[in-house]
């Protein structure tokens, strides 16, 4: 009979997480727009770290610089300090952009292509000049064979009305763009008692997530910090798949003491959720979260006391875990983990509290509550088995 300690599960999650990150496809994004429109502000408000400041920019053409950071699977092509004053500038820039995209597309390194262009126009400057429209058109023409989606981001949109007008103007051009999204990336202080909160990042990230290929979407959701719904949605998909697997395993009723066969499926699920929330594997905070959260649940779900805790929580299960119970257990574990990670991400649980003993009690209480809710909402299939005694170690 298998004995699984929560230490084992924690170690497995950490090592699998590490290998998933190592093999994560890189997301390549290009951000275009005149100097001061808010490109850096936008990127820093979408992604987990302050990519633009922290990363080392390397000029790849006159106007384009490549920003990347060790261990962070994002490559950013930025056009800092771009003064677009005349047709010559537009011309030269179009050439740089199209040849770069072509180069990345044809270098035969899989997944190396530019996945998305964010073309930034400032709402605050109230203008989308004819010359800029031509520039955008020529870029679109230049990249069309490479299937690179272009999103026009209306930055610094502290006036929603101006943003709506500018959006209308650009829409009238009938350009082959994926979307036009007004955004205020950072709160804007009109005066002391009037502060406009940021908005539009959820719509922008949702749009970006929607147009990215599957493998790259996984990276994007892990790296972005602007839209928790994306993380939750992705995590729910991970849970659904794990619960189905658990139910399939449970279709042959599992003796309590052998519930360990559900563990690999649960580990895969926990890794998938940790990835969606973008927890960096080599940081102490991540280790603390995984240790204390999964550690706490371990006792109830996969620990030595599995028998007792399951008996208390799923009384109908008898000595065997049924398909429905296996699914409930898996689902409740996943949902509790999502809830915790969301609360930590939003600052509702402070990092310094994660290592306190009360934290584990709270996690267990949440898990228990979840199982109970689930039990009420679905009838747990009653499976009776032979009344044999459990393994004393199990
Ligand atoms: N309040 C507020 N300020 C913004 C926003 N976007 C940009 N800014 C301000 O506008 C100025 C220029 O923003 P950047 O993000 O540096 O612009 P950029 O496009 O990266 O400029 P370059 O790197 O020079 O090409 C900064 O002072 C920002 O703080 C925003 O959404 N809200
Ligand atoms: Mg910048």
Short mmCIF file of C-alpha atoms and ligand atoms in Angstrom, two decimals:
data_model
loop_
_atom_site.label_atom_id
_atom_site.label_comp_id
_atom_site.label_asym_id
_atom_site.label_seq_id
_atom_site.Cartn_x
_atom_site.Cartn_y
_atom_site.Cartn_z
CA UNK A 1 0.00 0.00 0.00
CA UNK A 2 1.34 3.38 -0.95
CA UNK A 3 2.09 6.01 1.61
CA UNK A 4 2.34 9.49 0.32
CA UNK A 5 3.51 12.38 2.44
CA UNK A 6 2.58 15.93 1.67
CA UNK A 7 6.31 16.65 1.57
CA UNK A 8 6.50 14.35 -1.45
CA UNK A 9 3.66 16.20 -3.17
CA UNK A 10 5.22 19.59 -2.44
CA UNK A 11 8.59 18.45 -3.82
CA UNK A 12 6.96 16.99 -6.91
CA UNK A 13 5.02 20.18 -7.58
CA UNK A 14 8.15 22.30 -7.26
CA UNK A 15 10.30 20.10 -9.49
CA UNK A 16 7.61 19.69 -12.16
CA UNK A 17 6.93 23.42 -12.06
CA UNK A 18 10.58 24.12 -12.59
CA UNK A 19 10.74 21.87 -15.63
CA UNK A 20 7.52 23.37 -17.06
CA UNK A 21 9.02 26.85 -16.81
CA UNK A 22 12.22 25.67 -18.45
CA UNK A 23 10.24 24.43 -21.42
CA UNK A 24 7.85 27.33 -21.64
CA UNK A 25 7.52 28.84 -25.12
CA UNK A 26 8.73 32.41 -25.35
CA UNK A 27 6.24 35.14 -26.03
CA UNK A 28 7.50 37.70 -28.54
CA UNK A 29 5.74 41.03 -28.56
CA UNK A 30 6.45 44.18 -30.51
CA UNK A 31 5.30 47.53 -29.21
CA UNK A 32 5.23 50.46 -31.59
CA UNK A 33 4.35 54.10 -31.22
CA UNK A 34 5.79 57.58 -30.91
CA UNK A 35 7.89 58.63 -27.98
CA UNK A 36 5.92 59.43 -24.84
CA UNK A 37 2.67 57.71 -25.85
CA UNK A 38 3.06 55.32 -22.92
CA UNK A 39 4.53 52.14 -24.40
CA UNK A 40 6.73 51.39 -21.39
CA UNK A 41 3.95 52.24 -18.95
CA UNK A 42 1.63 49.88 -20.81
CA UNK A 43 4.04 46.95 -20.88
CA UNK A 44 4.90 47.38 -17.21
CA UNK A 45 1.26 47.33 -16.25
CA UNK A 46 0.56 44.15 -18.21
CA UNK A 47 3.48 41.98 -17.11
CA UNK A 48 4.68 40.55 -13.85
CA UNK A 49 7.93 42.40 -13.51
CA UNK A 50 8.93 45.83 -14.62
CA UNK A 51 10.16 44.40 -17.87
CA UNK A 52 11.19 47.60 -19.57
CA UNK A 53 13.33 49.05 -16.80
CA UNK A 54 14.71 45.78 -15.54
CA UNK A 55 15.50 44.19 -18.88
CA UNK A 56 18.56 45.08 -20.84
CA UNK A 57 17.58 46.65 -24.15
CA UNK A 58 19.76 45.70 -27.08
CA UNK A 59 19.43 47.71 -30.29
CA UNK A 60 18.53 45.38 -33.15
CA UNK A 61 17.94 48.12 -35.74
CA UNK A 62 18.23 51.91 -35.64
CA UNK A 63 14.90 52.29 -33.93
CA UNK A 64 14.05 48.89 -32.54
CA UNK A 65 15.49 47.51 -29.36
CA UNK A 66 15.10 44.04 -27.99
CA UNK A 67 14.40 43.69 -24.30
CA UNK A 68 14.63 40.42 -22.45
CA UNK A 69 15.39 39.20 -18.99
CA UNK A 70 17.10 36.03 -17.89
CA UNK A 71 14.55 33.44 -16.85
CA UNK A 72 11.53 35.44 -18.02
CA UNK A 73 10.05 33.99 -21.23
CA UNK A 74 9.14 37.31 -22.79
CA UNK A 75 10.95 39.05 -25.62
CA UNK A 76 9.90 42.60 -26.17
CA UNK A 77 10.68 44.61 -29.27
CA UNK A 78 10.34 48.23 -28.28
CA UNK A 79 10.72 51.46 -30.20
CA UNK A 80 11.87 53.85 -27.47
CA UNK A 81 12.26 57.53 -28.14
CA UNK A 82 10.70 57.34 -31.56
CA UNK A 83 10.23 60.76 -33.11
CA UNK A 84 8.00 60.34 -36.11
CA UNK A 85 8.09 63.65 -37.85
CA UNK A 86 8.16 63.01 -41.56
CA UNK A 87 7.44 60.48 -44.27
CA UNK A 88 11.12 59.47 -44.29
CA UNK A 89 10.91 58.33 -40.67
CA UNK A 90 7.81 56.29 -41.40
CA UNK A 91 9.44 54.75 -44.41
CA UNK A 92 12.61 53.75 -42.66
CA UNK A 93 10.73 52.38 -39.67
CA UNK A 94 8.37 50.34 -41.85
CA UNK A 95 11.40 48.73 -43.48
CA UNK A 96 13.00 47.94 -40.12
CA UNK A 97 9.81 46.41 -38.78
CA UNK A 98 8.90 44.33 -41.80
CA UNK A 99 12.39 42.97 -42.24
CA UNK A 100 12.63 42.07 -38.56
CA UNK A 101 9.31 40.25 -38.68
CA UNK A 102 10.36 38.45 -41.82
CA UNK A 103 13.67 37.45 -40.25
CA UNK A 104 11.99 36.04 -37.15
CA UNK A 105 9.41 34.28 -39.23
CA UNK A 106 11.92 32.62 -41.51
CA UNK A 107 14.73 31.76 -39.12
CA UNK A 108 13.25 28.29 -38.68
CA UNK A 109 13.30 28.44 -34.93
CA UNK A 110 9.89 27.18 -33.94
CA UNK A 111 7.85 29.62 -31.89
CA UNK A 112 10.34 32.40 -32.55
CA UNK A 113 8.00 34.53 -34.63
CA UNK A 114 6.58 37.83 -33.44
CA UNK A 115 3.25 36.86 -31.92
CA UNK A 116 1.57 40.19 -31.64
CA UNK A 117 2.11 43.88 -32.36
CA UNK A 118 0.75 46.52 -30.02
CA UNK A 119 0.49 49.73 -31.98
CA UNK A 120 0.09 52.57 -29.50
CA UNK A 121 -1.64 55.84 -30.30
CA UNK A 122 -2.15 58.36 -27.52
CA UNK A 123 -5.69 59.52 -26.92
CA UNK A 124 -4.26 62.42 -24.94
CA UNK A 125 -2.62 63.85 -28.04
CA UNK A 126 -6.04 63.82 -29.78
CA UNK A 127 -4.59 62.97 -33.13
CA UNK A 128 -4.25 60.19 -35.57
CA UNK A 129 -2.73 62.01 -38.49
CA UNK A 130 -3.08 60.94 -42.10
CA UNK A 131 0.65 60.22 -42.22
CA UNK A 132 0.35 57.90 -39.22
CA UNK A 133 -2.59 56.12 -40.83
CA UNK A 134 -0.43 55.55 -43.92
CA UNK A 135 2.39 54.30 -41.75
CA UNK A 136 0.13 51.81 -40.00
CA UNK A 137 -1.24 50.70 -43.37
CA UNK A 138 2.22 50.08 -44.74
CA UNK A 139 3.17 48.05 -41.68
CA UNK A 140 -0.01 46.00 -42.03
CA UNK A 141 0.76 45.47 -45.70
CA UNK A 142 4.34 44.48 -44.86
CA UNK A 143 3.39 41.92 -42.19
CA UNK A 144 0.29 40.45 -43.76
CA UNK A 145 2.08 37.41 -45.19
CA UNK A 146 3.35 36.55 -41.73
CA UNK A 147 0.01 36.54 -40.04
CA UNK A 148 1.04 38.84 -37.20
CA UNK A 149 -2.01 40.23 -35.41
CA UNK A 150 -1.91 43.98 -34.79
CA UNK A 151 -3.84 45.52 -31.91
CA UNK A 152 -4.20 49.29 -31.83
CA UNK A 153 -3.97 50.43 -28.22
CA UNK A 154 -5.33 53.88 -27.46
CA UNK A 155 -3.02 54.81 -24.60
CA UNK A 156 -3.42 57.56 -21.99
CA UNK A 157 -7.20 57.40 -22.47
CA UNK A 158 -8.11 59.32 -19.36
CA UNK A 159 -10.95 60.86 -21.33
CA UNK A 160 -13.28 58.05 -22.34
CA UNK A 161 -15.08 60.35 -24.72
CA UNK A 162 -11.90 61.31 -26.56
CA UNK A 163 -10.99 57.63 -26.68
CA UNK A 164 -14.34 56.72 -28.21
CA UNK A 165 -13.94 59.47 -30.84
CA UNK A 166 -10.40 58.40 -31.72
CA UNK A 167 -11.56 54.81 -31.94
CA UNK A 168 -14.25 55.88 -34.40
CA UNK A 169 -11.70 57.73 -36.54
CA UNK A 170 -9.43 54.69 -36.73
CA UNK A 171 -12.33 52.31 -37.36
CA UNK A 172 -13.28 54.44 -40.36
CA UNK A 173 -9.96 53.55 -41.95
CA UNK A 174 -11.15 49.94 -42.21
CA UNK A 175 -7.73 48.54 -41.44
CA UNK A 176 -7.08 44.81 -41.07
CA UNK A 177 -6.37 45.06 -37.35
CA UNK A 178 -7.40 42.62 -34.64
CA UNK A 179 -8.90 45.22 -32.31
CA UNK A 180 -8.80 48.80 -31.09
CA UNK A 181 -8.66 49.00 -27.31
CA UNK A 182 -8.70 52.19 -25.22
CA UNK A 183 -6.54 51.87 -22.12
CA UNK A 184 -5.52 53.93 -19.15
CA UNK A 185 -2.60 51.88 -17.88
CA UNK A 186 -1.89 53.93 -14.76
CA UNK A 187 -4.27 55.99 -12.68
CA UNK A 188 -4.43 59.59 -13.78
CA UNK A 189 -4.54 62.41 -11.32
CA UNK A 190 -6.62 65.26 -12.72
CA UNK A 191 -6.29 67.13 -9.46
CA UNK A 192 -6.06 66.35 -5.78
CA UNK A 193 -9.58 65.04 -5.40
CA UNK A 194 -10.11 63.65 -8.86
CA UNK A 195 -8.18 60.54 -9.75
CA UNK A 196 -9.19 58.45 -12.74
CA UNK A 197 -8.52 54.77 -12.03
CA UNK A 198 -6.85 52.64 -14.69
CA UNK A 199 -9.09 50.72 -17.07
CA UNK A 200 -9.00 48.74 -20.31
CA UNK A 201 -6.17 46.38 -19.40
CA UNK A 202 -8.62 43.51 -18.85
CA UNK A 203 -10.08 43.98 -22.32
CA UNK A 204 -6.63 44.29 -23.86
CA UNK A 205 -5.25 41.18 -22.16
CA UNK A 206 -8.39 39.21 -22.99
CA UNK A 207 -7.97 40.22 -26.65
CA UNK A 208 -4.28 39.33 -26.64
CA UNK A 209 -4.94 35.98 -24.99
CA UNK A 210 -7.61 35.26 -27.59
CA UNK A 211 -5.37 35.82 -30.61
CA UNK A 212 -2.28 33.98 -29.38
CA UNK A 213 -1.60 30.38 -30.38
CA UNK A 214 -2.31 27.84 -27.61
CA UNK A 215 1.25 27.20 -26.41
CA UNK A 216 2.01 30.92 -26.30
CA UNK A 217 -1.26 31.72 -24.55
CA UNK A 218 -0.09 29.56 -21.65
CA UNK A 219 3.02 31.74 -21.35
CA UNK A 220 1.02 34.94 -21.67
CA UNK A 221 -1.40 33.95 -18.91
CA UNK A 222 1.49 33.03 -16.64
CA UNK A 223 3.30 36.32 -17.23
CA UNK A 224 0.45 38.81 -17.27
CA UNK A 225 -0.68 40.38 -14.03
CA UNK A 226 -3.45 42.63 -15.31
CA UNK A 227 -6.29 40.12 -15.58
CA UNK A 228 -6.92 37.56 -12.86
CA UNK A 229 -9.96 36.22 -14.70
CA UNK A 230 -7.67 34.84 -17.39
CA UNK A 231 -5.71 32.97 -14.74
CA UNK A 232 -8.83 31.66 -13.05
CA UNK A 233 -10.38 30.56 -16.35
CA UNK A 234 -7.23 28.73 -17.37
CA UNK A 235 -6.97 27.11 -13.92
CA UNK A 236 -10.60 25.96 -14.14
CA UNK A 237 -9.83 24.25 -17.44
CA UNK A 238 -6.93 22.51 -15.70
CA UNK A 239 -9.25 21.43 -12.87
CA UNK A 240 -11.92 20.13 -15.22
CA UNK A 241 -9.43 17.95 -16.98
CA UNK A 242 -7.94 16.69 -13.69
CA UNK A 243 -11.40 15.96 -12.23
CA UNK A 244 -12.35 13.96 -15.31
CA UNK A 245 -9.18 11.94 -14.94
CA UNK A 246 -9.88 11.45 -11.23
CA UNK A 247 -13.42 10.30 -11.99
CA UNK A 248 -12.09 7.87 -14.57
CA UNK A 249 -9.63 6.49 -12.05
CA UNK A 250 -12.37 6.35 -9.41
CA UNK A 251 -14.70 4.49 -11.80
CA UNK A 252 -13.05 1.40 -10.38
CA UNK A 253 -13.68 2.14 -6.71
CA UNK A 254 -10.40 2.83 -4.96
CA UNK A 255 -9.81 1.45 -1.47
CA UNK A 256 -9.22 4.41 0.85
CA UNK A 257 -5.72 3.40 1.66
CA UNK A 258 -4.87 3.32 -2.03
CA UNK A 259 -6.19 6.79 -2.73
CA UNK A 260 -2.56 7.55 -3.52
CA UNK A 261 -3.21 6.63 -7.13
CA UNK A 262 -5.04 9.94 -7.47
CA UNK A 263 -1.92 11.87 -6.49
CA UNK A 264 -0.11 12.19 -9.85
CA UNK A 265 -3.25 13.66 -11.39
CA UNK A 266 -3.54 16.12 -8.50
CA UNK A 267 0.10 17.08 -8.83
CA UNK A 268 -0.36 17.82 -12.53
CA UNK A 269 -3.35 19.98 -11.66
CA UNK A 270 -1.52 21.91 -8.94
CA UNK A 271 1.39 22.56 -11.31
CA UNK A 272 -1.00 23.80 -14.02
CA UNK A 273 -2.68 26.21 -11.62
CA UNK A 274 0.63 27.46 -10.18
CA UNK A 275 1.77 28.17 -13.76
CA UNK A 276 -1.39 30.05 -14.67
CA UNK A 277 -0.78 32.26 -11.66
CA UNK A 278 2.78 32.76 -12.83
CA UNK A 279 4.45 31.98 -9.52
CA UNK A 280 8.19 32.16 -10.18
CA UNK A 281 9.63 28.82 -9.21
CA UNK A 282 12.95 29.90 -7.76
CA UNK A 283 11.63 32.47 -5.33
CA UNK A 284 11.20 31.97 -1.64
CA UNK A 285 7.67 33.38 -1.75
CA UNK A 286 6.61 30.65 -4.17
CA UNK A 287 8.19 27.96 -2.03
CA UNK A 288 6.43 29.39 1.02
CA UNK A 289 3.07 29.40 -0.74
CA UNK A 290 3.44 25.88 -2.07
CA UNK A 291 4.85 24.50 1.19
CA UNK A 292 2.18 25.97 3.38
CA UNK A 293 -0.84 25.67 1.11
CA UNK A 294 -0.27 22.27 -0.40
CA UNK A 295 1.37 21.24 2.85
CA UNK A 296 -1.77 22.14 4.78
CA UNK A 297 -4.08 20.41 2.34
CA UNK A 298 -1.78 17.45 2.16
CA UNK A 299 -2.84 16.27 5.58
CA UNK A 300 -6.49 16.28 4.54
CA UNK A 301 -6.21 15.18 0.95
CA UNK A 302 -3.24 12.94 0.47
CA UNK A 303 -1.58 12.66 3.84
CA UNK A 304 -1.42 9.81 6.29
CA UNK A 305 -4.73 10.85 7.76
CA UNK A 306 -6.46 10.55 4.42
CA UNK A 307 -8.77 7.91 5.76
CA UNK A 308 -9.95 9.91 8.74
CA UNK A 309 -10.37 13.20 7.00
CA UNK A 310 -12.17 11.67 4.06
CA UNK A 311 -14.43 9.77 6.39
CA UNK A 312 -15.40 12.99 8.06
CA UNK A 313 -15.86 14.89 4.86
CA UNK A 314 -17.39 12.30 2.61
CA UNK A 315 -19.35 10.10 4.96
CA UNK A 316 -21.20 8.29 2.20
CA UNK A 317 -18.01 7.01 0.69
CA UNK A 318 -17.62 4.08 3.02
CA UNK A 319 -14.26 2.43 2.77
CA UNK A 320 -13.90 3.15 -0.89
CA UNK A 321 -13.52 6.32 -2.88
CA UNK A 322 -15.99 6.45 -5.73
CA UNK A 323 -15.68 8.25 -9.06
CA UNK A 324 -17.74 11.16 -7.76
CA UNK A 325 -15.73 11.42 -4.56
CA UNK A 326 -12.45 11.30 -6.45
CA UNK A 327 -13.67 14.10 -8.70
CA UNK A 328 -15.01 16.12 -5.75
CA UNK A 329 -11.76 15.80 -3.89
CA UNK A 330 -9.72 16.85 -6.91
CA UNK A 331 -12.02 19.70 -7.80
CA UNK A 332 -12.14 21.00 -4.23
CA UNK A 333 -8.38 20.88 -3.95
CA UNK A 334 -8.01 22.85 -7.21
CA UNK A 335 -10.67 25.41 -6.35
CA UNK A 336 -9.22 26.02 -2.90
CA UNK A 337 -5.79 26.53 -4.42
CA UNK A 338 -7.19 29.03 -6.96
CA UNK A 339 -8.96 30.92 -4.21
CA UNK A 340 -5.81 31.15 -2.13
CA UNK A 341 -3.60 32.24 -5.05
CA UNK A 342 -6.14 34.87 -6.06
CA UNK A 343 -6.27 36.24 -2.51
CA UNK A 344 -2.48 36.35 -2.30
CA UNK A 345 -2.26 37.96 -5.74
CA UNK A 346 -4.75 40.64 -4.77
CA UNK A 347 -3.03 41.27 -1.45
CA UNK A 348 -5.98 39.95 0.60
CA UNK A 349 -3.58 37.49 2.17
CA UNK A 350 -0.21 38.99 2.99
CA UNK A 351 2.94 37.07 2.15
CA UNK A 352 4.24 37.35 5.72
CA UNK A 353 1.11 35.56 6.96
CA UNK A 354 1.59 32.54 4.72
CA UNK A 355 4.19 31.06 7.06
CA UNK A 356 2.09 31.52 10.21
CA UNK A 357 0.34 28.48 11.72
CA UNK A 358 -3.12 30.11 11.41
CA UNK A 359 -2.65 30.16 7.66
CA UNK A 360 -2.75 26.39 7.40
CA UNK A 361 -5.89 26.27 9.53
CA UNK A 362 -7.52 28.78 7.22
CA UNK A 363 -6.54 26.78 4.14
CA UNK A 364 -7.96 23.59 5.64
CA UNK A 365 -11.16 25.37 6.61
CA UNK A 366 -11.55 26.68 3.06
CA UNK A 367 -10.99 23.23 1.64
CA UNK A 368 -13.49 21.68 3.99
CA UNK A 369 -16.05 24.32 3.16
CA UNK A 370 -15.50 23.69 -0.52
CA UNK A 371 -15.98 19.94 -0.19
CA UNK A 372 -19.14 20.51 1.80
CA UNK A 373 -20.58 22.94 -0.74
CA UNK A 374 -19.78 20.50 -3.47
CA UNK A 375 -21.42 17.71 -1.52
CA UNK A 376 -24.60 19.69 -1.22
CA UNK A 377 -24.67 20.57 -4.87
CA UNK A 378 -24.20 17.07 -6.10
CA UNK A 379 -25.23 13.78 -4.66
CA UNK A 380 -22.17 11.83 -3.86
CA UNK A 381 -22.48 8.38 -5.19
CA UNK A 382 -22.57 5.86 -2.46
CA UNK A 383 -20.14 3.05 -2.90
CA UNK A 384 -19.85 0.34 -0.34
CA UNK A 385 -16.98 -1.98 -0.17
CA UNK A 386 -15.89 -4.77 1.98
CA UNK A 387 -15.46 -3.87 5.55
CA UNK A 388 -11.80 -4.61 5.79
CA UNK A 389 -9.46 -2.77 8.11
CA UNK A 390 -7.08 -0.20 6.74
CA UNK A 391 -3.37 -0.43 6.53
CA UNK A 392 -2.07 0.89 9.84
CA UNK A 393 0.50 3.00 7.99
CA UNK A 394 -1.96 4.32 5.43
N1 LIG B 1 -1.17 58.66 -15.47
C1 LIG B 1 -0.72 58.02 -16.55
N2 LIG B 1 0.43 58.43 -17.12
C2 LIG B 1 0.86 57.76 -18.21
C3 LIG B 1 0.14 56.67 -18.77
N3 LIG B 1 0.83 56.23 -19.84
C4 LIG B 1 1.91 57.00 -19.94
N4 LIG B 1 1.95 57.92 -18.97
C5 LIG B 1 2.98 58.93 -18.72
O1 LIG B 1 3.46 59.42 -19.94
C6 LIG B 1 4.88 59.55 -19.93
C7 LIG B 1 5.50 58.72 -21.06
O2 LIG B 1 5.22 57.35 -20.83
P1 LIG B 1 6.19 56.18 -21.30
O3 LIG B 1 5.53 54.95 -20.91
O4 LIG B 1 7.57 56.43 -20.83
O5 LIG B 1 6.14 56.41 -22.86
P2 LIG B 1 6.95 55.60 -23.99
O6 LIG B 1 6.03 55.46 -25.13
O7 LIG B 1 7.55 54.40 -23.43
O8 LIG B 1 8.07 56.64 -24.37
P3 LIG B 1 9.48 56.33 -25.06
O9 LIG B 1 10.12 55.19 -24.35
O10 LIG B 1 10.23 57.61 -24.93
O11 LIG B 1 9.23 56.05 -26.51
C8 LIG B 1 5.33 59.10 -18.56
O12 LIG B 1 5.48 60.24 -17.75
C9 LIG B 1 4.19 58.27 -18.06
O13 LIG B 1 4.09 58.29 -16.67
C10 LIG B 1 -1.07 56.28 -18.12
O14 LIG B 1 -1.76 55.34 -18.50
N5 LIG B 1 -1.45 57.00 -17.02
MG1 LIG B 2 9.53 53.63 -23.33
#
